[in-house]
Amino acid sequence: MTMSKGFRYGLAGLAAAVALSAGPAFAQDTEAAAEAASTVASPDVQYIFNTLLFLIGGFLVMWMAAGFAMLEAGLVRSKNVSMQSLKNIALYSIAGIMYWLVGYNLMYTGVDGGYMGSFGTYAFDPVGGDALDVGYSTASDWFFQMVFVATAASIVSGTVAERMKLWPFLIFVVVLTGFIYPIAGSWQWGGGWLSEMGFSDFAGSTLVHSVGGWAALAGALLVGARAGKYEGGKINPMVGSSIPLATLGTFILWLGWFGFNGASQLAMGTIADVTDVSRIFANTNLAAAAGVVATTILLQVLYKKVDVTMVLNGALAGLVSITAEPLAPAVWQALLIGAVGGAIVVFTVPLLDKLKIDDVVGAIPVHLFAGIWGTLIVPFSNADTSYSTQLVGIVAYGVFTLVVSFVVWFILKAIMGIRVSAEDEMIGLDKAETGVEAYPEFSRG
Amino acid sequence: MTMSKGFRYGLAGLAAAVALSAGPAFAQDTEAAAEAASTVASPDVQYIFNTLLFLIGGFLVMWMAAGFAMLEAGLVRSKNVSMQSLKNIALYSIAGIMYWLVGYNLMYTGVDGGYMGSFGTYAFDPVGGDALDVGYSTASDWFFQMVFVATAASIVSGTVAERMKLWPFLIFVVVLTGFIYPIAGSWQWGGGWLSEMGFSDFAGSTLVHSVGGWAALAGALLVGARAGKYEGGKINPMVGSSIPLATLGTFILWLGWFGFNGASQLAMGTIADVTDVSRIFANTNLAAAAGVVATTILLQVLYKKVDVTMVLNGALAGLVSITAEPLAPAVWQALLIGAVGGAIVVFTVPLLDKLKIDDVVGAIPVHLFAGIWGTLIVPFSNADTSYSTQLVGIVAYGVFTLVVSFVVWFILKAIMGIRVSAEDEMIGLDKAETGVEAYPEFSRG
Amino acid sequence: MTMSKGFRYGLAGLAAAVALSAGPAFAQDTEAAAEAASTVASPDVQYIFNTLLFLIGGFLVMWMAAGFAMLEAGLVRSKNVSMQSLKNIALYSIAGIMYWLVGYNLMYTGVDGGYMGSFGTYAFDPVGGDALDVGYSTASDWFFQMVFVATAASIVSGTVAERMKLWPFLIFVVVLTGFIYPIAGSWQWGGGWLSEMGFSDFAGSTLVHSVGGWAALAGALLVGARAGKYEGGKINPMVGSSIPLATLGTFILWLGWFGFNGASQLAMGTIADVTDVSRIFANTNLAAAAGVVATTILLQVLYKKVDVTMVLNGALAGLVSITAEPLAPAVWQALLIGAVGGAIVVFTVPLLDKLKIDDVVGAIPVHLFAGIWGTLIVPFSNADTSYSTQLVGIVAYGVFTLVVSFVVWFILKAIMGIRVSAEDEMIGLDKAETGVEAYPEFSRG
């Protein structure tokens, strides 16, 4: 039917409007359903909806890999843009292979309250598989979980950009995506000890973002700051080569986050589940919006200029903050959680510089600090959780990831070196390691 | 099953093929269904489908915010690209917050044939909510409607680019997204007076695009042309800094438009509804295609060169034109509607320049003029509408939005000024207001 | 419900978890269903799911048009970027119109084991159409098939970039999308002679990618190499203007491929179908990942530097390779198929240069060579196929497309010329034919 009278009605008239627009069949069915008390979808329809949620959520989160690539390509100097592009597509690829080879089972199979699952490759459903028992296609679940581990790895690449060699970075990604992330993840999402203790992290403020952030921090400490960054007792700005690409990256990440948080509901085969997914979309969007607004106002007040790269990171910090609990908060709570996330960026980016920790894209404030904040604040809106247990989880993930990452980076440094030569750093990683300049016709020198 | 014999069949064989590929169960069910005369999905399955349509449509339209950001970043000069990026992410954020704070209820609650709804924040469904009565999750509807208001605001930023100060622009966005757009929207989609009169605007040629366009026009008139644009009695071209980013932005908008128009069907829980959504996808795509082809041919004939920025705007004008009625037209009608939209761009972009109205990205031809065209032509394919009522709606929206926007811009100008200083304009808004150059390593001067 | 105990369970506990999370109603339904042996969705729900699959798959593949645009804009020199943008948006538009005007019926209507279908425009479902007989909305199917033909056309534009005139290119696209592709497609997906013979090409390694590749090869042979490319007996590198845009394009294509391969299952209204779609997502992703990893390692070993543009093409070659059979392979097979695809790129890009065939973006290795490989290897995982029949199909498509394309290009060359003048080539197609420089503020001369 064409809707010649516009497509919206006042809320007051909505129930009537729906009955009307859906036609008599709907009304009739509603009645019939009320009589039969059977408004729940059949198991196979639920299975299809749940699987579809994983597939849609999965491709949205996969798209975040492009978001990180663009964000980082925009925030590094032009002489390192090809390398940053290469690292990002390579890490996404490695994540997928490792998560099939060992990660998925290590995270989800036979954890049983413990500290890790079992080893071995993961087998998808057979062709034409029609087992109803788990309520969704396991391949769709694998796909959805796989893009999460890629996200964690993406976080690392930004922090250590512009001086980390290609191959040690890729080997670290192998270990991170095949072992560190899955083992850590098993503690909570695999049904391990933290899950039994009552820790809560809905979509991964800690399990994904802080884990990536801790691994990045360890790398930053061992690889050291970029040449000249903290020379002469000053903090020398090394500005990004393309703000629109960084902006594009941020928008991509924001879009992907609807999959990240929304599909972490893990089901949409019932009214309650799909309603919760909707609520998560709204809260996720508003927390990011609050991150943007808070950052913009703070920057104006503090510096009289609104540094757009800070605002972009403010959006991302809002998103990371709401990720531990995007469902329970009322809107005002979601806004508050996101706004504080944005403020964290404004205050901690300079702090890292003071500590001479050189985080090229601001990934540690955004993913680690805002991730801690988001995880800690869960009990603010979710009464089933406690601040103390949240703290236990945060500390456990921090200690484990930081220590193991440090050891891995340390071994890589000892064996093959993790930093390019001073000369290569000066001419840029693009020429030195990829042989391809990102903008051969534009760049100065 | 693997499909060893290819995956397509002649149309003649389709019915048989479907029965075959879906297996005996389908055929059996079809039979059973025919017997029971009950092929309509149960209310809860309809609820899930409807909600899913809002969520998918919503994230596609959200993505249009990135499209506008890229389009505008590509069409302004490099010294203003950071500012344009900042304005776009900030306006999207503000739109979300304002539409929760006041806009949604002002547009949809208690309008009842009148001129506006009620004030107050909007409450989403509760966690685990399972009320069937409105046929979809209200949070999903809020999300979908919210990204529409952001679209209207995005239109404004392009027109007034390169000389409008950040803060008055953001304050205007607050008013536009919290009040102007929702009040205007209530007249039609909220069930207000225009809806009762029989006005028709399926997905917003007028309610979204023209409203944005009128607000942009008011801003352009008050802020004035860019320095040097019309100096010396000539029209001095000020060309965009990145055609590929503008192209990317256009493709993003085109993609997002499937959500914009398709999900404006507002339901896909029945065969008829999802079939209509499909028809809308096809018509929307073809109208845009016709806009491209018409523009390309016209430019070749008139100028012997095909200005790609005009073609991009031709695609967008095709999209805007079909938005008032993407369902009813036959394909040839959709093509015609889109082609005329494209032609409007070719002929009115120079016209605005003659009038010395400086519209940096061509948003007024694309969104306002093509929006008027699309709304006016609805009765061509939709017999339930009349040209006179369409005209009443167009004029009502024009007068209201232009006058109110003019007043708001005027007040902002009086209180705080809306235009940057001549010096700031010369060095660019990036350095002046954001402190961040978009391309620090590339730009001349 | 908020999930305070984390959102994941060990696989062992999954069945229980599902029953739990879905609530008693689910368990009850499962029981009831088991009793009634009726877990299959009703025909109308299947119709909605199938249509939704086409719509989602369709918008993802539509997005690939942007991917090709960005990939090619990034890989040509800055003086030809506007033209490449224009060609890509124009070819996508033409493809849509031609596929409505003649292509769809030529491919799918009345082929009946033969060599082509019938002529005539395609009629979509009527407004509010509710015929169940084909199991999905025909407009959604048209939309999905239409974006495929656009993909084939996109392949051509990259190969002949930087020296092909605009209009002959567009006229070739008219012929390719209206006639060559649909006729060739009818042989298999339309139920023609190859389909009857048992040829298999699930989502188009041959029907889409090789067809595009053969058409590109014919064009490259007739238009000749770019001026200076093979001068002085050397292969002179002409490097791309923006690696991040090329990277973005690759990520877009990767994302779009989930629609390309996943929705080629053509149905998701049953558990078996949506499970197969999931399996296809996973295999598609892993083949691409293997392409990246194989390319990266090979480049390091062979050249000591990892050329990122080769890695991007490695990802695409992995995707093309798995496209002929993304469902049947076990994961290790998908990885192997993709890895070989990547290797093909590394070895055949230099080969084309030795043959002085100037393929600007590497489309022939990626789409034609990897497409042949993917089609040939189908019997490796799909026992219902044979190597000999696959070879027959590959040869048939090759001969037909190459010969017809050659003839069309030849006629265009004779009538209007297909190559720009030497002077236009030197100043760039942007200035010469579009009048718009892509980066007016950055480019050298």
PDB file of N, CA and C in Angstrom, chain C residues 157-189:
ATOM      1  N   SER C 157      36.900  -1.195 -15.496  1.00  0.00           N
ATOM      2  CA  SER C 157      37.356   0.200 -15.411  1.00  0.00           C
ATOM      3  C   SER C 157      38.769   0.323 -14.860  1.00  0.00           C
ATOM      4  N   GLY C 158      39.129  -0.570 -13.936  1.00  0.00           N
ATOM      5  CA  GLY C 158      40.454  -0.490 -13.340  1.00  0.00           C
ATOM      6  C   GLY C 158      41.566  -0.810 -14.317  1.00  0.00           C
ATOM      7  N   THR C 159      41.362  -1.841 -15.110  1.00  0.00           N
ATOM      8  CA  THR C 159      42.409  -2.280 -16.040  1.00  0.00           C
ATOM      9  C   THR C 159      42.737  -1.211 -17.082  1.00  0.00           C
ATOM     10  N   VAL C 160      41.700  -0.603 -17.629  1.00  0.00           N
ATOM     11  CA  VAL C 160      41.917   0.328 -18.750  1.00  0.00           C
ATOM     12  C   VAL C 160      42.032   1.786 -18.300  1.00  0.00           C
ATOM     13  N   ALA C 161      42.272   1.980 -17.012  1.00  0.00           N
ATOM     14  CA  ALA C 161      42.339   3.330 -16.452  1.00  0.00           C
ATOM     15  C   ALA C 161      43.475   4.142 -17.059  1.00  0.00           C
ATOM     16  N   GLU C 162      43.376   5.426 -16.902  1.00  0.00           N
ATOM     17  CA  GLU C 162      44.444   6.391 -17.202  1.00  0.00           C
ATOM     18  C   GLU C 162      44.687   6.648 -18.689  1.00  0.00           C
ATOM     19  N   ARG C 163      43.952   5.939 -19.576  1.00  0.00           N
ATOM     20  CA  ARG C 163      44.118   6.279 -21.001  1.00  0.00           C
ATOM     21  C   ARG C 163      42.863   6.019 -21.803  1.00  0.00           C
ATOM     22  N   MET C 164      41.859   5.381 -21.222  1.00  0.00           N
ATOM     23  CA  MET C 164      40.618   5.112 -21.952  1.00  0.00           C
ATOM     24  C   MET C 164      39.700   6.339 -21.866  1.00  0.00           C
ATOM     25  N   LYS C 165      39.132   6.723 -23.004  1.00  0.00           N
ATOM     26  CA  LYS C 165      38.200   7.853 -23.023  1.00  0.00           C
ATOM     27  C   LYS C 165      36.916   7.511 -22.267  1.00  0.00           C
ATOM     28  N   LEU C 166      36.248   8.526 -21.780  1.00  0.00           N
ATOM     29  CA  LEU C 166      35.034   8.318 -20.994  1.00  0.00           C
ATOM     30  C   LEU C 166      33.919   7.652 -21.791  1.00  0.00           C
ATOM     31  N   TRP C 167      33.568   8.239 -22.943  1.00  0.00           N
ATOM     32  CA  TRP C 167      32.339   7.798 -23.604  1.00  0.00           C
ATOM     33  C   TRP C 167      32.398   6.402 -24.208  1.00  0.00           C
ATOM     34  N   PRO C 168      33.476   6.068 -24.915  1.00  0.00           N
ATOM     35  CA  PRO C 168      33.539   4.671 -25.383  1.00  0.00           C
ATOM     36  C   PRO C 168      33.515   3.679 -24.216  1.00  0.00           C
ATOM     37  N   PHE C 169      34.127   4.058 -23.109  1.00  0.00           N
ATOM     38  CA  PHE C 169      34.060   3.169 -21.950  1.00  0.00           C
ATOM     39  C   PHE C 169      32.619   2.977 -21.509  1.00  0.00           C
ATOM     40  N   LEU C 170      31.881   4.072 -21.425  1.00  0.00           N
ATOM     41  CA  LEU C 170      30.490   3.969 -20.971  1.00  0.00           C
ATOM     42  C   LEU C 170      29.640   3.172 -21.959  1.00  0.00           C
ATOM     43  N   ILE C 171      29.905   3.344 -23.239  1.00  0.00           N
ATOM     44  CA  ILE C 171      29.143   2.573 -24.232  1.00  0.00           C
ATOM     45  C   ILE C 171      29.476   1.081 -24.105  1.00  0.00           C
ATOM     46  N   PHE C 172      30.749   0.779 -23.854  1.00  0.00           N
ATOM     47  CA  PHE C 172      31.089  -0.629 -23.631  1.00  0.00           C
ATOM     48  C   PHE C 172      30.323  -1.181 -22.428  1.00  0.00           C
ATOM     49  N   VAL C 173      30.211  -0.369 -21.384  1.00  0.00           N
ATOM     50  CA  VAL C 173      29.483  -0.801 -20.188  1.00  0.00           C
ATOM     51  C   VAL C 173      28.017  -1.092 -20.527  1.00  0.00           C
ATOM     52  N   VAL C 174      27.444  -0.273 -21.390  1.00  0.00           N
ATOM     53  CA  VAL C 174      26.070  -0.522 -21.837  1.00  0.00           C
ATOM     54  C   VAL C 174      25.945  -1.927 -22.438  1.00  0.00           C
ATOM     55  N   VAL C 175      26.880  -2.263 -23.319  1.00  0.00           N
ATOM     56  CA  VAL C 175      26.837  -3.566 -23.988  1.00  0.00           C
ATOM     57  C   VAL C 175      27.135  -4.698 -23.007  1.00  0.00           C
ATOM     58  N   LEU C 176      28.115  -4.479 -22.169  1.00  0.00           N
ATOM     59  CA  LEU C 176      28.510  -5.522 -21.212  1.00  0.00           C
ATOM     60  C   LEU C 176      27.382  -5.847 -20.243  1.00  0.00           C
ATOM     61  N   THR C 177      26.759  -4.804 -19.683  1.00  0.00           N
ATOM     62  CA  THR C 177      25.772  -5.041 -18.631  1.00  0.00           C
ATOM     63  C   THR C 177      24.397  -5.377 -19.193  1.00  0.00           C
ATOM     64  N   GLY C 178      24.138  -4.936 -20.422  1.00  0.00           N
ATOM     65  CA  GLY C 178      22.840  -5.240 -21.021  1.00  0.00           C
ATOM     66  C   GLY C 178      22.835  -6.552 -21.783  1.00  0.00           C
ATOM     67  N   PHE C 179      23.991  -6.961 -22.309  1.00  0.00           N
ATOM     68  CA  PHE C 179      23.994  -8.114 -23.223  1.00  0.00           C
ATOM     69  C   PHE C 179      25.046  -9.177 -22.901  1.00  0.00           C
ATOM     70  N   ILE C 180      26.315  -8.784 -22.862  1.00  0.00           N
ATOM     71  CA  ILE C 180      27.360  -9.811 -22.715  1.00  0.00           C
ATOM     72  C   ILE C 180      27.193 -10.584 -21.405  1.00  0.00           C
ATOM     73  N   TYR C 181      27.178  -9.869 -20.286  1.00  0.00           N
ATOM     74  CA  TYR C 181      27.045 -10.532 -18.989  1.00  0.00           C
ATOM     75  C   TYR C 181      25.746 -11.318 -18.877  1.00  0.00           C
ATOM     76  N   PRO C 182      24.599 -10.745 -19.233  1.00  0.00           N
ATOM     77  CA  PRO C 182      23.353 -11.504 -19.080  1.00  0.00           C
ATOM     78  C   PRO C 182      23.301 -12.755 -19.953  1.00  0.00           C
ATOM     79  N   ILE C 183      23.762 -12.642 -21.199  1.00  0.00           N
ATOM     80  CA  ILE C 183      23.741 -13.829 -22.059  1.00  0.00           C
ATOM     81  C   ILE C 183      24.653 -14.908 -21.479  1.00  0.00           C
ATOM     82  N   ALA C 184      25.866 -14.507 -21.121  1.00  0.00           N
ATOM     83  CA  ALA C 184      26.789 -15.476 -20.532  1.00  0.00           C
ATOM     84  C   ALA C 184      26.202 -16.056 -19.244  1.00  0.00           C
ATOM     85  N   GLY C 185      25.612 -15.197 -18.435  1.00  0.00           N
ATOM     86  CA  GLY C 185      25.027 -15.656 -17.178  1.00  0.00           C
ATOM     87  C   GLY C 185      23.891 -16.637 -17.371  1.00  0.00           C
ATOM     88  N   SER C 186      23.144 -16.447 -18.454  1.00  0.00           N
ATOM     89  CA  SER C 186      21.979 -17.320 -18.695  1.00  0.00           C
ATOM     90  C   SER C 186      22.401 -18.778 -18.874  1.00  0.00           C
ATOM     91  N   TRP C 187      23.586 -18.995 -19.406  1.00  0.00           N
ATOM     92  CA  TRP C 187      24.056 -20.363 -19.637  1.00  0.00           C
ATOM     93  C   TRP C 187      24.072 -21.185 -18.347  1.00  0.00           C
ATOM     94  N   GLN C 188      24.327 -20.495 -17.231  1.00  0.00           N
ATOM     95  CA  GLN C 188      24.482 -21.229 -15.972  1.00  0.00           C
ATOM     96  C   GLN C 188      23.366 -20.861 -14.990  1.00  0.00           C
ATOM     97  N   TRP C 189      23.354 -19.621 -14.533  1.00  0.00           N
ATOM     98  CA  TRP C 189      22.372 -19.253 -13.512  1.00  0.00           C
ATOM     99  C   TRP C 189      20.965 -19.134 -14.083  1.00  0.00           C
TER     100      TRP C 189
END
